[in-house]
Amino acid sequence: MTTAILVSILMTLVAASTPILLAALGELVTEKAGVLNLGVEGMMLCGAVAGFAVAFSTGSTMLGLVAAMAAGVATAMVFAVLTLSLTANQVATGLALTIFGIGASSLIGAGFVGRTITRLGPVFPAALSEHPLLRAVFGHDIVVYLSLALVLGVSLFLRRTRPGLILRAVGENDASAHAIGYPVIAIRYAAIAFGGALAGLGGAYFSLALTPMWADRLTAGRGWIALALVVFAAWKPGRLLLGAYLFGAVMTLELQAKAAGITWLAPEFLAMTPYLATIAVLTMMSLGRRSGRLNAPACLGKPFSAS
Amino acid sequence: MLEWRRRREPSTLMLWLSPLIAIGLTMLLGMIVFTAMGYDGFHAVESIFVTPFVEPQRWPDLGVKAAPLVMIALGLAIGFRANVWNIGAEGQYVMGAIAGTGVALATHGMTGWWILPAMAFAGVLGGMAWAAVPAFLRVRLQVSEILTSLMLTYVAVQGLNYLVRGPWKDPDGFNFPQTRMFGADQTLPAIMPGSLVHIGIPAALLIALVAWLLMEKTTAGYAVKVVGLAPAAARHGGFSADRVTWATLLAGGGLAGLAGLFEAAGPFGQLTPQFPTGYGFTAIIVAFLGRLNPLGIVFGGVVLAATYVGGEIAQTTVRLPQAATGMFQALLLFVLLATDVLVKYRIGWKVRAA
């Protein structure tokens, strides 16, 4: 009985962590290439609404996930064109992307409020996850496994492969990378697109898996938490996984406390915890090393022009 | 072949022309997008960008919406100039309203000329306190003010929800989550009888003028600009970036707090869960549309106010959903950032090297 409860808490934790993990992993790659895209929340919302709209009209959750990634890439490309080709300020453009995502998702989603779809189900047959312990391993949906595979993939890509090395070089010293002959702008376009795809997928996880329905602004600031997570992880994929699951734990605690009917603490204070935790984490990171922006790619946020 | 050519000097003409180009392009894009979505795109754009300006009965509403936007944007723009990215103005706005409402509830049933100034003072302090957290963390620990100020917005909104559902709930309010209505001396006097036009509108204009003088005519304003443009030169010149960070964040928080108090004591007359209206985020667009210049921001505030007023008109004229307003605002910011390229570059014919 207790095992079953623990496993169910673990399942909630993993589910709550997955969208943040995906969005943060995409942003990590973008930032490793030297680009600060503050539009994560906006890309997530666009992915969430596109995923829901397509899943609702086609009845296929899988198509919804694909559409969400496409929507994430499309919005990320707007950011890329503005910041890379038109050398617009990255902070301002990222904010614009988030404001756009909130507006566009709200407009497109207006017709879907209250509609429901079939929730994204587990990958493996139910027989495999009858026992609670097996369920902890085999009971997840495809996006959870994909997110874990992506963490491993990105980690290996950045550390062990030549393209990964080039991407990091572009983020550390764009002028030198350009001088050696690497296409700085093209690489940054690719990194931003990857970030957009994962943010879109993370957003769709909200509307297709966590709450299989549409509600305005349903990502509730998780995109911003994903941005903070990249700092917490010191731009390392492994630590990102740890951090995302820690945040998942905080949010699960919030849900558990609500479910347990805790009355001495108002629900509004529980709802504050993820945001306060984010501030606390950012503060602790800086306390640890006074240098501040520890380990950040040297060219992060700086525009590049070849001429 | 056409090509972009970098200008030797940024174009001042384009600096002021590009917002106008952006507004024109946004109207065109809006027409296309909303027609594609099955609405009457032409009349939607007309309702949003033309009707609020040509119908005098809409003007008071335009002013009421523009005042908080201008006030918040002024504070943000000063920070943006110094590369201080306070994007949590919405939270500071809510905290200002909460602090001011605290005074209003404490003085419930009392009368006196001093009540409103006390509320305004509390509002400014509330917003400043909320901005002081990111300022402290940025100056002392180099924590990004972007993330902390934004996170605090979510905390402030939850705080508001707690208060209006809990300790501040109107005892005679049939269990609705809202505070008591403010009394006559806790409410901003209307300066145009029979309308919502309140003292916040001239106040916003006055603050814009003061901010312009501060930014353009004083050493402090110069320090802000230098810190933003060339941090190294600023250090060399003896301008403290830390002091500029503190000053800009406190100014931004105080103005957002005052705007929040003016909304609470003006159009709302109480606090409700609907109070966070998103002005703190829209003000970011206002700041950019106004080119981070206090007088430009007055213009930007009026344009963005028109999208709210016009958005409501479009709901009745062409059944455009309310959410379209947000879409228009975001589109405007995107196009504005894109047209900014004209400031730094010119379009010319490619000439082959001889």
XYZ file of C-alpha atoms in Angstrom:
661
model
C 0.000 0.000 0.000
C 2.694 2.495 0.986
C 4.749 1.468 -2.036
C 1.773 2.242 -4.232
C 1.437 5.714 -2.678
C 5.144 6.427 -3.004
C 5.127 5.327 -6.623
C 2.106 7.483 -7.351
C 3.877 10.487 -5.793
C 6.935 9.687 -7.881
C 4.828 9.505 -11.022
C 3.336 12.928 -10.253
C 6.804 14.304 -9.628
C 8.141 13.029 -12.940
C 5.114 14.368 -14.808
C 5.397 17.791 -13.170
C 9.124 17.971 -13.946
C 9.012 16.900 -17.586
C 7.776 20.125 -19.242
C 10.291 22.245 -17.319
C 13.059 19.795 -18.118
C 12.292 19.892 -21.832
C 12.035 23.664 -22.044
C 15.182 24.147 -19.966
C 17.152 21.646 -22.049
C 16.232 23.506 -25.231
C 17.204 26.815 -23.662
C 20.487 25.316 -22.451
C 21.495 24.462 -26.018
C 20.397 27.915 -27.213
C 22.428 29.608 -24.495
C 25.435 27.370 -25.148
C 25.423 28.877 -28.652
C 25.529 32.330 -27.057
C 21.883 33.328 -27.434
C 19.638 34.331 -24.538
C 16.042 33.625 -25.525
C 13.692 34.909 -22.824
C 10.715 33.818 -24.907
C 10.525 30.300 -23.434
C 7.189 30.942 -21.744
C 5.757 32.285 -25.009
C 7.046 29.359 -27.073
C 5.642 26.927 -24.504
C 2.225 28.555 -24.712
C 2.252 28.460 -28.513
C 3.230 24.777 -28.359
C 0.545 24.087 -25.781
C -2.234 25.646 -27.821
C -1.063 24.235 -31.164
C -0.728 20.765 -29.639
C -4.176 20.950 -28.131
C -5.816 22.343 -31.267
C -4.342 19.648 -33.490
C -4.972 16.817 -31.019
C -8.553 18.006 -30.596
C -9.325 18.271 -34.300
C -7.510 15.130 -35.451
C -8.003 12.984 -32.368
C -4.311 12.110 -32.452
C -2.176 13.090 -29.482
C 0.950 12.197 -31.444
C 0.075 14.652 -34.207
C -0.539 17.173 -31.433
C 2.990 16.704 -30.124
C 4.450 17.140 -33.608
C 2.373 20.272 -34.187
C 3.523 21.662 -30.842
C 7.152 21.244 -31.814
C 6.475 22.861 -35.174
C 4.775 25.783 -33.433
C 7.728 26.092 -31.061
C 10.163 26.183 -33.983
C 8.029 28.677 -35.899
C 7.890 31.147 -33.009
C 11.578 30.606 -32.264
C 12.328 31.505 -35.881
C 10.636 34.876 -35.458
C 13.011 35.483 -32.551
C 15.962 34.235 -34.605
C 15.242 36.471 -37.582
C 14.856 39.515 -35.340
C 17.937 38.949 -33.197
C 20.308 37.294 -35.676
C 19.418 38.822 -39.023
C 18.087 42.179 -37.851
C 20.394 42.406 -34.758
C 17.531 43.325 -32.420
C 18.181 43.299 -28.679
C 17.845 39.724 -27.378
C 16.253 40.643 -24.060
C 13.624 42.862 -25.671
C 12.866 40.359 -28.426
C 12.564 37.507 -25.940
C 10.091 39.537 -23.911
C 8.207 40.289 -27.129
C 8.060 36.567 -27.884
C 6.551 35.835 -24.477
C 3.997 38.628 -24.767
C 3.170 37.333 -28.252
C 2.819 33.749 -27.013
C 0.433 34.821 -24.265
C -1.679 36.830 -26.734
C -1.656 34.316 -29.584
C -2.388 31.281 -27.387
C -5.187 33.140 -25.673
C -6.730 34.103 -29.020
C -6.365 30.699 -30.663
C -7.345 28.892 -27.485
C -10.493 30.983 -26.945
C -12.488 28.466 -28.985
C -11.115 25.493 -27.037
C -11.787 26.567 -23.454
C -13.516 23.740 -21.620
C -12.941 21.148 -24.383
C -11.181 17.950 -23.360
C -9.145 15.362 -25.213
C -7.790 11.904 -24.491
C -4.795 12.270 -22.238
C -1.412 11.113 -23.509
C -1.171 7.547 -22.189
C 1.650 5.234 -21.106
C 3.838 3.750 -23.817
C 4.067 0.220 -22.535
C 1.143 -2.193 -22.225
C -0.683 -2.044 -18.904
C 0.375 -5.614 -18.089
C 3.941 -4.418 -17.649
C 3.029 -1.869 -15.008
C 0.648 -3.768 -12.787
C 3.140 -3.978 -9.969
C 3.827 -0.518 -8.447
C 7.583 -0.869 -8.752
C 7.325 -1.831 -12.397
C 4.934 1.047 -12.904
C 7.597 3.447 -11.674
C 9.775 2.268 -14.566
C 7.326 1.346 -17.337
C 4.299 3.453 -16.505
C 5.280 6.749 -18.124
C 4.241 8.294 -21.392
C 6.501 8.657 -24.392
C 7.479 12.259 -23.690
C 9.007 11.322 -20.321
C 11.281 8.729 -21.925
C 12.041 11.121 -24.762
C 13.032 13.851 -22.287
C 15.442 11.511 -20.500
C 16.941 10.358 -23.787
C 17.322 13.984 -24.846
C 19.212 14.879 -21.659
C 21.662 12.086 -22.389
C 21.808 12.985 -26.073
C 22.438 16.690 -25.483
C 25.047 15.928 -22.839
C 26.954 13.608 -25.186
C 26.499 15.982 -28.112
C 27.966 18.934 -26.251
C 30.863 17.069 -24.662
C 31.773 14.367 -27.101
C 31.003 15.465 -30.640
C 32.627 17.865 -33.040
C 29.425 19.781 -33.882
C 28.873 20.113 -30.125
C 32.335 21.572 -29.714
C 31.699 24.038 -32.540
C 28.387 25.071 -30.978
C 30.137 25.768 -27.680
C 32.899 27.661 -29.461
C 30.297 29.892 -31.076
C 28.871 30.637 -27.628
C 32.227 31.224 -25.987
C 33.887 33.330 -28.655
C 31.834 34.130 -31.707
C 34.454 36.342 -33.304
C 37.111 33.618 -33.231
C 34.674 30.952 -34.375
C 33.785 33.209 -37.286
C 37.439 33.858 -38.074
C 38.152 30.119 -38.219
C 35.326 29.856 -40.716
C 32.376 28.481 -38.760
C 28.973 29.836 -39.778
C 28.105 31.563 -36.487
C 24.693 32.798 -37.566
C 23.610 29.467 -39.086
C 24.641 27.584 -35.953
C 22.730 30.020 -33.787
C 19.661 29.639 -35.992
C 19.847 25.875 -35.478
C 20.320 26.193 -31.703
C 17.350 28.584 -31.409
C 15.202 26.205 -33.495
C 16.119 23.293 -31.224
C 15.245 25.378 -28.197
C 11.914 26.263 -29.780
C 11.080 22.653 -30.570
C 11.709 21.525 -27.002
C 9.844 24.497 -25.502
C 6.891 23.716 -27.782
C 6.982 20.065 -26.742
C 7.216 21.042 -23.073
C 4.242 23.354 -23.496
C 2.209 20.621 -25.160
C 2.948 18.356 -22.201
C 0.765 20.691 -20.153
C -2.218 20.609 -22.510
C -1.927 16.982 -23.663
C -0.651 15.113 -20.601
C -0.838 17.075 -17.328
C -4.246 18.718 -17.765
C -5.807 17.362 -20.952
C -7.810 20.521 -21.519
C -7.193 24.105 -22.543
C -7.064 26.961 -20.049
C -5.668 30.437 -20.582
C -1.972 30.770 -19.636
C -1.863 27.204 -18.419
C 1.940 27.133 -18.263
C 1.716 29.598 -15.325
C 5.278 30.881 -15.512
C 6.973 27.494 -15.839
C 8.892 28.826 -18.841
C 10.552 31.380 -16.604
C 11.384 28.699 -14.067
C 13.014 26.768 -16.926
C 15.211 29.801 -17.603
C 16.241 29.922 -13.953
C 16.939 26.219 -14.044
C 19.593 26.700 -16.730
C 21.444 29.038 -14.357
C 20.981 26.596 -11.488
C 22.391 23.801 -13.627
C 25.448 25.900 -14.490
C 24.725 25.043 -18.152
C 25.233 21.279 -17.543
C 22.542 18.846 -18.786
C 23.035 16.389 -15.921
C 22.463 19.034 -13.276
C 19.498 20.245 -15.274
C 17.853 16.853 -14.816
C 18.493 17.027 -11.075
C 17.181 20.580 -10.861
C 14.043 19.878 -12.875
C 13.170 16.917 -10.650
C 13.794 19.031 -7.541
C 11.303 21.559 -8.861
C 8.942 18.752 -9.695
C 9.242 17.695 -6.044
C 8.358 21.206 -4.833
C 5.303 21.280 -7.083
C 4.266 17.758 -6.081
C 4.515 18.815 -2.453
C 2.145 21.663 -3.278
C -0.346 19.245 -4.869
C 0.004 16.705 -2.033
C -0.552 19.369 0.595
C -3.692 20.465 -1.229
C -4.913 16.891 -1.565
C -4.184 16.189 2.095
C -6.448 19.107 2.954
C -3.855 21.077 4.899
C -5.758 24.059 6.242
C -3.283 25.904 8.431
C -1.493 27.121 5.309
C -3.656 28.932 2.753
C -3.482 27.410 -0.757
C -2.228 30.744 -2.072
C 0.948 30.358 -0.033
C 1.463 26.878 -1.411
C 1.031 28.269 -4.908
C 3.824 30.761 -4.207
C 6.367 28.061 -3.394
C 7.714 27.280 -6.887
C 8.423 30.977 -7.491
C 9.945 31.584 -4.066
C 11.978 28.409 -4.495
C 13.283 29.760 -7.806
C 14.441 32.994 -6.169
C 16.007 31.029 -3.315
C 17.817 28.745 -5.733
C 19.143 31.641 -7.832
C 20.334 33.343 -4.657
C 22.067 30.237 -3.353
C 23.793 29.739 -6.684
C 25.277 33.212 -6.400
C 26.192 32.770 -2.752
C 28.166 29.658 -3.680
C 30.395 31.503 -6.088
C 30.658 35.258 -5.795
C 31.653 35.530 -9.432
C 27.968 35.584 -10.207
C 27.309 34.436 -13.749
C 29.377 31.344 -13.134
C 30.125 29.177 -16.106
C 27.867 31.165 -18.431
C 28.883 31.109 -22.109
C 31.022 34.198 -22.617
C 29.024 35.573 -25.546
C 25.610 34.986 -23.944
C 23.174 37.688 -25.005
C 25.638 39.623 -27.134
C 24.690 40.322 -30.732
C 27.051 39.195 -33.463
C 27.586 40.719 -36.853
C 30.193 39.461 -39.234
C 31.162 42.808 -40.691
C 20.134 43.349 -55.640
C 18.947 45.127 -52.526
C 21.159 44.957 -49.492
C 21.353 46.289 -45.927
C 24.084 48.810 -45.385
C 25.217 49.762 -41.925
C 24.856 53.486 -41.256
C 27.865 55.315 -39.858
C 25.596 57.068 -37.362
C 22.246 55.736 -36.159
C 19.544 57.644 -37.988
C 17.691 60.077 -35.741
C 14.959 60.427 -38.340
C 14.402 56.673 -38.376
C 14.567 56.530 -34.582
C 11.365 58.572 -34.462
C 9.866 57.394 -37.733
C 10.165 53.655 -37.068
C 7.445 53.571 -34.366
C 5.072 55.148 -36.865
C 6.117 52.678 -39.557
C 5.640 49.900 -37.014
C 2.110 51.048 -36.192
C 1.259 51.157 -39.910
C 2.709 47.695 -40.514
C 0.911 46.310 -37.455
C -2.390 47.582 -38.811
C -1.664 45.932 -42.154
C -0.514 42.646 -40.576
C -3.478 42.682 -38.198
C -5.825 43.076 -41.138
C -4.267 40.092 -42.891
C -4.110 37.864 -39.781
C -7.655 38.559 -38.610
C -9.085 38.211 -42.108
C -7.310 34.867 -42.383
C -8.892 33.850 -39.062
C -12.329 34.585 -40.484
C -13.019 37.979 -38.935
C -13.668 41.257 -40.702
C -10.036 42.319 -40.581
C -10.518 45.791 -42.008
C -13.173 46.808 -39.516
C -11.273 45.157 -36.682
C -8.259 47.363 -37.377
C -10.476 50.385 -37.840
C -12.185 49.732 -34.482
C -8.884 49.321 -32.674
C -6.681 52.003 -34.181
C -9.074 54.635 -35.540
C -12.382 54.681 -33.643
C -10.874 55.464 -30.188
C -9.249 58.590 -31.628
C -12.083 59.956 -33.755
C -14.926 59.516 -31.261
C -14.575 62.141 -28.526
C -16.715 60.135 -26.078
C -13.923 57.510 -26.047
C -11.235 60.001 -25.038
C -11.803 59.882 -21.270
C -11.488 56.088 -21.373
C -8.328 56.448 -23.449
C -6.840 58.666 -20.742
C -7.890 56.320 -17.938
C -6.184 53.371 -19.657
C -3.116 55.368 -20.739
C -2.316 56.850 -17.305
C -1.163 53.642 -15.553
C 0.626 52.456 -18.703
C 2.561 55.721 -18.983
C 3.439 55.773 -15.293
C 4.736 52.200 -15.249
C 6.531 52.549 -18.588
C 8.371 55.670 -17.421
C 9.932 53.731 -14.560
C 10.753 50.758 -16.754
C 12.295 52.897 -19.496
C 14.728 54.576 -17.126
C 15.872 51.113 -16.059
C 16.053 49.741 -19.605
C 18.291 52.692 -20.496
C 20.751 51.512 -17.838
C 20.402 47.854 -18.882
C 18.370 47.115 -15.777
C 15.587 44.796 -16.940
C 12.790 45.131 -14.446
C 10.044 43.001 -15.955
C 8.174 42.505 -12.702
C 6.314 45.808 -12.831
C 3.040 43.896 -12.731
C 3.973 42.580 -9.274
C 5.082 46.025 -8.087
C 1.791 47.423 -9.381
C -0.139 44.797 -7.421
C 1.942 45.402 -4.282
C 1.370 49.149 -4.540
C -2.351 48.515 -4.697
C -2.171 46.116 -1.757
C -0.214 48.569 0.404
C -2.540 51.451 -0.477
C -5.590 49.308 0.123
C -4.190 48.425 3.534
C -4.367 52.115 4.414
C -7.836 52.419 2.873
C -9.158 49.514 4.934
C -7.475 50.769 8.103
C -9.150 54.153 7.641
C -12.510 52.628 6.715
C -15.331 54.933 7.794
C -12.960 57.797 8.535
C -12.830 61.033 6.641
C -9.977 63.449 6.095
C -7.946 65.087 3.381
C -4.855 63.172 4.508
C -6.184 59.703 3.699
C -5.544 59.741 -0.062
C -1.991 61.089 0.243
C -1.302 58.422 2.866
C -2.636 55.761 0.521
C -0.507 57.086 -2.341
C 2.542 57.121 -0.083
C 1.881 53.523 0.970
C 1.377 52.562 -2.693
C 4.734 54.002 -3.702
C 6.434 52.301 -0.746
C 4.758 48.975 -1.552
C 5.986 49.036 -5.133
C 9.459 50.134 -4.032
C 9.690 47.372 -1.450
C 8.818 44.808 -4.091
C 11.461 46.224 -6.448
C 14.040 46.435 -3.678
C 14.318 42.638 -3.556
C 15.604 42.242 -7.138
C 17.742 45.385 -6.655
C 19.391 43.949 -3.563
C 19.916 40.530 -5.146
C 21.337 42.047 -8.329
C 23.701 44.490 -6.620
C 24.919 42.246 -3.820
C 24.807 38.803 -5.426
C 24.624 39.422 -9.190
C 21.322 37.539 -9.392
C 19.520 38.405 -12.640
C 16.809 40.963 -11.907
C 14.898 39.664 -14.938
C 14.003 36.388 -13.258
C 13.618 37.606 -9.673
C 11.386 40.560 -10.519
C 9.185 38.294 -12.631
C 8.973 35.536 -10.005
C 7.894 38.133 -7.449
C 4.975 39.034 -9.717
C 3.524 35.560 -9.273
C 4.090 35.854 -5.512
C 2.348 39.246 -5.375
C -0.654 37.960 -7.330
C -1.005 34.999 -4.963
C -0.683 37.418 -2.035
C -3.546 39.467 -3.467
C -5.653 36.331 -3.911
C -4.975 35.358 -0.318
C -5.932 38.760 1.067
C -9.178 39.167 -0.871
C -10.271 35.610 -0.076
C -9.032 35.690 3.504
C -8.334 38.497 5.951
C -9.491 41.377 3.732
C -12.696 39.811 2.447
C -15.628 42.212 2.611
C -17.708 41.093 5.634
C -20.860 42.331 3.900
C -19.834 41.052 0.463
C -21.957 37.864 0.229
C -18.747 35.825 0.412
C -17.388 37.257 -2.859
C -13.576 37.376 -2.914
C -13.177 41.152 -2.758
C -12.456 43.895 -0.262
C -14.922 46.528 0.935
C -15.622 49.341 -1.507
C -13.493 52.344 -0.627
C -15.267 55.341 0.918
C -15.439 58.783 -0.658
C -12.219 59.915 1.004
C -10.458 56.719 -0.019
C -11.356 57.199 -3.680
C -9.683 59.444 -6.235
C -11.870 62.440 -7.010
C -13.074 62.597 -10.613
C -11.696 65.686 -12.293
C -14.366 65.492 -14.984
C -17.729 65.158 -13.249
C -19.681 62.074 -14.275
C -16.694 60.268 -15.781
C -13.926 57.973 -14.612
C -11.305 60.614 -15.426
C -9.280 60.892 -12.254
C -6.265 62.743 -10.966
C -3.951 59.972 -12.166
C -4.108 61.307 -15.705
C -2.592 64.764 -15.043
C -0.268 63.072 -12.545
C 1.051 60.754 -15.266
C 1.677 63.716 -17.581
C 3.441 65.624 -14.826
C 5.625 62.631 -13.950
C 6.510 62.230 -17.635
C 7.631 65.846 -17.753
C 9.714 65.473 -14.592
C 11.228 62.241 -15.892
C 12.125 63.955 -19.165
C 13.838 66.810 -17.326
C 15.668 64.322 -15.087
C 16.857 62.193 -17.976
C 17.815 64.984 -20.356
C 18.938 67.826 -18.131
C 20.591 66.346 -15.045
C 23.801 64.502 -14.237
C 21.785 61.658 -12.727
C 20.011 61.106 -16.044
C 23.328 61.228 -17.840
C 24.773 58.657 -15.434
C 21.885 56.293 -16.198
C 22.522 56.568 -19.941
C 26.285 56.131 -19.627
C 25.945 53.068 -17.399
C 23.639 51.554 -20.006
C 25.711 52.382 -23.058
C 29.251 51.930 -21.779
C 29.588 50.350 -18.337
C 33.385 50.536 -18.461
C 33.384 54.234 -19.302
C 30.856 54.802 -16.533
C 33.176 53.221 -13.975
C 35.998 55.342 -15.288
C 33.843 58.446 -15.034
C 33.014 57.678 -11.434
C 29.370 56.677 -12.003
C 28.362 53.796 -9.788
C 26.464 51.102 -11.664
C 25.174 49.744 -8.355
C 23.632 53.061 -7.412
C 22.039 53.323 -10.846
C 20.619 49.795 -10.447
C 19.129 50.684 -7.061
C 17.792 54.024 -8.246
C 16.200 52.750 -11.443
C 14.592 49.734 -9.789
C 13.243 51.811 -6.897
C 11.949 54.458 -9.298
C 10.320 51.775 -11.450
C 8.815 50.023 -8.442
C 7.576 53.260 -6.901
C 5.894 54.410 -10.114
C 4.327 50.992 -10.707
C 3.125 51.005 -7.106
C 1.612 54.461 -7.540
C -0.098 53.313 -10.747
C -1.500 50.339 -8.842
C -2.809 52.563 -6.079
C -4.414 54.907 -8.626
C -6.184 51.945 -10.236
C -7.342 50.567 -6.881
C -8.550 53.955 -5.622
C -9.775 54.987 -9.078
C -11.491 52.691 -11.597
C -11.663 49.677 -9.244
C -12.574 51.310 -5.932
C -11.657 48.071 -4.155
C -9.401 45.049 -4.642
C -10.665 41.974 -6.480
C -8.911 38.941 -8.007
C -9.367 40.681 -11.382
C -7.032 43.458 -10.281
C -3.830 42.217 -12.014
C -4.688 43.656 -15.422
C -1.421 43.007 -17.205
C -0.542 46.718 -17.393
C 2.909 45.885 -16.037
C 3.647 43.797 -19.120
C 1.940 46.053 -21.651
C 4.020 48.918 -20.232
C 7.109 47.160 -21.606
C 5.676 47.693 -25.105
C 4.825 51.296 -24.220
C 8.417 51.919 -23.131
C 9.844 50.589 -26.387
C 7.248 52.285 -28.581
C 8.164 55.541 -26.824
C 11.838 54.898 -27.600
C 12.584 54.853 -23.848
C 12.043 58.609 -23.976
C 9.618 60.025 -21.366
C 7.756 62.194 -23.860
C 7.668 59.397 -26.431
C 6.181 57.187 -23.725
C 3.160 59.465 -23.404
C 2.534 58.852 -27.104
C 3.175 55.111 -26.668
C 0.790 54.970 -23.711
C -2.019 56.524 -25.732
C -1.488 54.081 -28.630
C -1.532 51.033 -26.342
C -4.531 52.454 -24.468
C -6.278 52.599 -27.841
C -5.729 48.857 -28.306
C -7.635 48.239 -25.065
C -10.429 50.706 -25.796
C -10.561 49.690 -29.459
C -10.377 46.016 -28.528
C -13.623 46.462 -26.604
C -15.173 48.273 -29.568
C -14.075 45.465 -31.902
C -15.778 42.943 -29.639
C -19.128 44.501 -30.425
C -18.499 45.623 -34.022
C -16.831 42.525 -35.493
C -17.103 40.026 -32.605
C -13.336 39.893 -32.241
C -12.513 38.021 -29.001
C -10.999 40.045 -26.183
C -7.784 38.037 -26.511
C -7.176 39.731 -29.859
C -6.100 42.862 -27.961
C -3.101 41.032 -26.519
C -2.264 39.667 -29.941
C -2.322 43.167 -31.457
C -0.084 44.501 -28.701
C 2.449 41.699 -29.144
C 2.393 42.113 -32.915
C 3.146 45.798 -32.454
C 6.201 45.071 -30.301
C 7.513 42.496 -32.775
C 7.126 44.798 -35.748
C 8.656 47.653 -33.781
C 11.754 45.614 -32.956
C 11.980 44.573 -36.595
C 11.696 48.112 -37.946
C 14.435 49.149 -35.534
C 16.833 47.751 -38.093
C 16.152 50.907 -40.126
C 17.836 52.969 -37.415
C 21.115 51.132 -37.792
C 20.939 50.141 -41.460
C 19.762 51.581 -44.732
C 18.498 49.707 -47.749
C 20.541 50.320 -50.851
C 21.370 48.818 -54.214
C 24.300 46.459 -54.110
C 27.228 47.977 -55.978
C 29.840 45.673 -57.433
C 33.347 46.446 -56.328
C 35.295 47.832 -59.259
